[in-house]
PDB file of C-alpha atoms in Angstrom:
ATOM      1  CA  MET A  28     -17.787   8.835  52.331  1.00  0.00           C
ATOM      2  CA  PHE A  29     -17.616   7.611  48.737  1.00  0.00           C
ATOM      3  CA  SER A  30     -15.906   4.740  46.988  1.00  0.00           C
ATOM      4  CA  LEU A  31     -14.155   4.696  43.672  1.00  0.00           C
ATOM      5  CA  ARG A  32     -15.426   2.035  41.314  1.00  0.00           C
ATOM      6  CA  ARG A  33     -12.655   0.249  39.489  1.00  0.00           C
ATOM      7  CA  GLY A  34     -13.185  -0.864  35.941  1.00  0.00           C
ATOM      8  CA  PRO A  35     -11.944  -3.986  34.227  1.00  0.00           C
ATOM      9  CA  ALA A  36      -8.248  -4.831  34.452  1.00  0.00           C
ATOM     10  CA  ARG A  37      -5.778  -3.365  31.974  1.00  0.00           C
ATOM     11  CA  VAL A  38      -2.951  -5.310  30.340  1.00  0.00           C
ATOM     12  CA  THR A  39       0.124  -4.413  28.322  1.00  0.00           C
ATOM     13  CA  PRO A  40       0.317  -5.176  24.594  1.00  0.00           C
ATOM     14  CA  ALA A  41       2.795  -7.997  25.333  1.00  0.00           C
ATOM     15  CA  ASP A  42       0.368  -9.507  27.871  1.00  0.00           C
ATOM     16  CA  ALA A  43      -2.494  -9.160  25.378  1.00  0.00           C
ATOM     17  CA  HIS A  44      -0.472 -10.894  22.667  1.00  0.00           C
ATOM     18  CA  GLN A  45       0.447 -13.713  25.038  1.00  0.00           C
ATOM     19  CA  ARG A  46      -3.150 -14.179  26.233  1.00  0.00           C
ATOM     20  CA  ALA A  47      -4.424 -14.371  22.658  1.00  0.00           C
ATOM     21  CA  ARG A  48      -1.609 -16.657  21.492  1.00  0.00           C
ATOM     22  CA  ASP A  49      -1.308 -19.013  24.453  1.00  0.00           C
ATOM     23  CA  GLU A  50      -4.452 -18.762  26.554  1.00  0.00           C
ATOM     24  CA  GLY A  51      -7.236 -18.756  23.969  1.00  0.00           C
ATOM     25  CA  ALA A  52      -8.391 -15.214  24.660  1.00  0.00           C
ATOM     26  CA  VAL A  53      -9.935 -13.264  21.789  1.00  0.00           C
ATOM     27  CA  LEU A  54      -8.312  -9.960  20.872  1.00  0.00           C
ATOM     28  CA  LEU A  55     -11.404  -7.831  20.250  1.00  0.00           C
ATOM     29  CA  ASP A  56     -10.743  -4.675  18.220  1.00  0.00           C
ATOM     30  CA  VAL A  57     -13.426  -2.055  18.875  1.00  0.00           C
ATOM     31  CA  ARG A  58     -12.254   0.599  16.405  1.00  0.00           C
ATOM     32  CA  GLU A  59     -14.387   1.626  13.448  1.00  0.00           C
ATOM     33  CA  ARG A  60     -14.248  -0.123  10.053  1.00  0.00           C
ATOM     34  CA  ALA A  61     -11.741   2.261   8.362  1.00  0.00           C
ATOM     35  CA  GLU A  62      -9.329   1.990  11.296  1.00  0.00           C
ATOM     36  CA  TRP A  63      -9.649  -1.804  11.334  1.00  0.00           C
ATOM     37  CA  THR A  64      -9.075  -2.071   7.579  1.00  0.00           C
ATOM     38  CA  ALA A  65      -5.940   0.126   7.722  1.00  0.00           C
ATOM     39  CA  GLY A  66      -4.304  -2.083  10.330  1.00  0.00           C
ATOM     40  CA  HIS A  67      -5.148  -4.545  13.076  1.00  0.00           C
ATOM     41  CA  ALA A  68      -3.513  -7.379  14.966  1.00  0.00           C
ATOM     42  CA  PRO A  69      -3.501 -10.695  13.086  1.00  0.00           C
ATOM     43  CA  GLY A  70      -6.261 -12.952  14.375  1.00  0.00           C
ATOM     44  CA  ALA A  71      -8.179 -10.122  16.032  1.00  0.00           C
ATOM     45  CA  VAL A  72     -11.969 -10.041  15.853  1.00  0.00           C
ATOM     46  CA  HIS A  73     -13.708  -6.800  14.879  1.00  0.00           C
ATOM     47  CA  ALA A  74     -16.657  -5.412  16.881  1.00  0.00           C
ATOM     48  CA  PRO A  75     -16.911  -1.595  16.731  1.00  0.00           C
ATOM     49  CA  LEU A  76     -17.620   0.190  19.999  1.00  0.00           C
ATOM     50  CA  SER A  77     -20.463   2.068  18.315  1.00  0.00           C
ATOM     51  CA  ALA A  78     -22.208  -1.252  17.638  1.00  0.00           C
ATOM     52  CA  LEU A  79     -21.598  -2.546  21.161  1.00  0.00           C
ATOM     53  CA  GLU A  80     -22.978   0.699  22.624  1.00  0.00           C
ATOM     54  CA  ALA A  81     -26.067   0.266  20.419  1.00  0.00           C
ATOM     55  CA  GLY A  82     -26.635  -3.172  21.958  1.00  0.00           C
ATOM     56  CA  ALA A  83     -25.092  -5.433  19.315  1.00  0.00           C
ATOM     57  CA  GLY A  84     -23.901  -8.820  20.443  1.00  0.00           C
ATOM     58  CA  LEU A  85     -20.406 -10.164  20.052  1.00  0.00           C
ATOM     59  CA  PRO A  86     -19.325 -11.867  16.838  1.00  0.00           C
ATOM     60  CA  PRO A  87     -19.596 -15.683  17.107  1.00  0.00           C
ATOM     61  CA  ALA A  88     -15.796 -16.103  17.344  1.00  0.00           C
ATOM     62  CA  ALA A  89     -15.761 -13.992  20.529  1.00  0.00           C
ATOM     63  CA  GLN A  90     -18.765 -15.448  22.326  1.00  0.00           C
ATOM     64  CA  GLY A  91     -18.116 -17.323  25.542  1.00  0.00           C
ATOM     65  CA  ARG A  92     -14.372 -16.681  25.502  1.00  0.00           C
ATOM     66  CA  PRO A  93     -12.116 -14.370  27.529  1.00  0.00           C
ATOM     67  CA  LEU A  94     -11.751 -11.023  25.768  1.00  0.00           C
ATOM     68  CA  VAL A  95      -8.771  -8.704  25.440  1.00  0.00           C
ATOM     69  CA  VAL A  96     -10.257  -5.459  24.121  1.00  0.00           C
ATOM     70  CA  ILE A  97      -8.173  -3.035  22.040  1.00  0.00           C
ATOM     71  CA  CYS A  98      -8.691   0.275  20.227  1.00  0.00           C
ATOM     72  CA  ARG A  99      -6.266   2.915  18.957  1.00  0.00           C
ATOM     73  CA  SER A 100      -5.163   4.501  22.254  1.00  0.00           C
ATOM     74  CA  GLY A 101      -6.953   2.654  25.047  1.00  0.00           C
ATOM     75  CA  HIS A 102      -9.902   4.958  25.733  1.00  0.00           C
ATOM     76  CA  ARG A 103     -12.598   3.230  23.680  1.00  0.00           C
ATOM     77  CA  SER A 104     -11.384  -0.195  24.774  1.00  0.00           C
ATOM     78  CA  GLN A 105     -11.892   0.801  28.426  1.00  0.00           C
ATOM     79  CA  ARG A 106     -15.496   1.752  27.651  1.00  0.00           C
ATOM     80  CA  ALA A 107     -16.043  -1.441  25.675  1.00  0.00           C
ATOM     81  CA  ALA A 108     -14.547  -3.614  28.435  1.00  0.00           C
ATOM     82  CA  ARG A 109     -16.941  -2.008  30.948  1.00  0.00           C
ATOM     83  CA  ILE A 110     -19.901  -2.693  28.658  1.00  0.00           C
ATOM     84  CA  LEU A 111     -18.825  -6.282  28.124  1.00  0.00           C
ATOM     85  CA  THR A 112     -18.138  -7.042  31.784  1.00  0.00           C
ATOM     86  CA  GLY A 113     -21.542  -5.528  32.546  1.00  0.00           C
ATOM     87  CA  ARG A 114     -22.982  -8.144  30.198  1.00  0.00           C
ATOM     88  CA  GLY A 115     -21.158 -10.896  32.061  1.00  0.00           C
ATOM     89  CA  ALA A 116     -18.146 -11.331  29.780  1.00  0.00           C
ATOM     90  CA  GLU A 117     -14.602 -11.783  31.049  1.00  0.00           C
ATOM     91  CA  ALA A 118     -12.864  -8.733  29.541  1.00  0.00           C
ATOM     92  CA  VAL A 119      -9.689  -6.708  30.025  1.00  0.00           C
ATOM     93  CA  ASP A 120      -8.422  -3.843  27.910  1.00  0.00           C
ATOM     94  CA  VAL A 121      -5.032  -3.049  26.409  1.00  0.00           C
ATOM     95  CA  LYS A 122      -3.190  -0.024  27.821  1.00  0.00           C
ATOM     96  CA  GLY A 123      -2.166   2.278  24.987  1.00  0.00           C
ATOM     97  CA  GLY A 124      -4.172   0.351  22.387  1.00  0.00           C
ATOM     98  CA  MET A 125      -2.906  -0.353  18.887  1.00  0.00           C
ATOM     99  CA  ASN A 126      -0.491   2.577  19.147  1.00  0.00           C
ATOM    100  CA  ALA A 127       1.299   0.777  21.991  1.00  0.00           C
ATOM    101  CA  TRP A 128       0.885  -2.586  20.222  1.00  0.00           C
ATOM    102  CA  ALA A 129       2.725  -1.329  17.130  1.00  0.00           C
ATOM    103  CA  ALA A 130       5.325   0.527  19.236  1.00  0.00           C
ATOM    104  CA  ALA A 131       6.068  -2.788  20.995  1.00  0.00           C
ATOM    105  CA  GLY A 132       6.936  -4.294  17.608  1.00  0.00           C
ATOM    106  CA  LEU A 133       3.904  -6.584  17.516  1.00  0.00           C
ATOM    107  CA  PRO A 134       2.461  -7.422  14.073  1.00  0.00           C
ATOM    108  CA  VAL A 135      -0.104  -5.249  12.292  1.00  0.00           C
ATOM    109  CA  VAL A 136      -1.890  -6.321   9.091  1.00  0.00           C
ATOM    110  CA  ASP A 137      -4.329  -4.543   6.812  1.00  0.00           C
ATOM    111  CA  GLY A 138      -7.633  -5.821   5.455  1.00  0.00           C
ATOM    112  CA  ARG A 139      -5.804  -7.922   2.832  1.00  0.00           C
ATOM    113  CA  GLY A 140      -3.305  -9.437   5.252  1.00  0.00           C
ATOM    114  CA  SER A 141      -0.411  -7.229   4.141  1.00  0.00           C
ATOM    115  CA  SER A 142       1.600  -4.993   6.443  1.00  0.00           C
ATOM    116  CA  GLY A 143      -0.843  -2.515   7.964  1.00  0.00           C
ATOM    117  CA  SER A 144      -0.704   0.834   9.713  1.00  0.00           C
ATOM    118  CA  ILE A 145      -2.501   2.391  12.642  1.00  0.00           C
ATOM    119  CA  ALA A 146      -4.873   5.100  11.424  1.00  0.00           C
TER     120      ALA A 146
END
């Protein structure tokens, strides 16, 4: 007999927004620099998955806080949440990523704080 190992919990974009706004969780965007610059959630912290996979630590603003991990579609954020929970962090990931975030009408800004887009 075998068992299926469940990964970290997944949340909707609305839940992610609420956790970041009201509960002090950090929205951690794990997309690469060009994707981040084109458009990200206001107040999000950037930590590319490639850096996390290479062993990089979290940015200071994300250390010791609950994490809501997001990427473009939800695949990289699942991997990142597994890495982070393996390191002892409290992390969930956002179903559908920034695509679902934008589709839900939640704000997206670019690197200058203007209206952004999801690349």
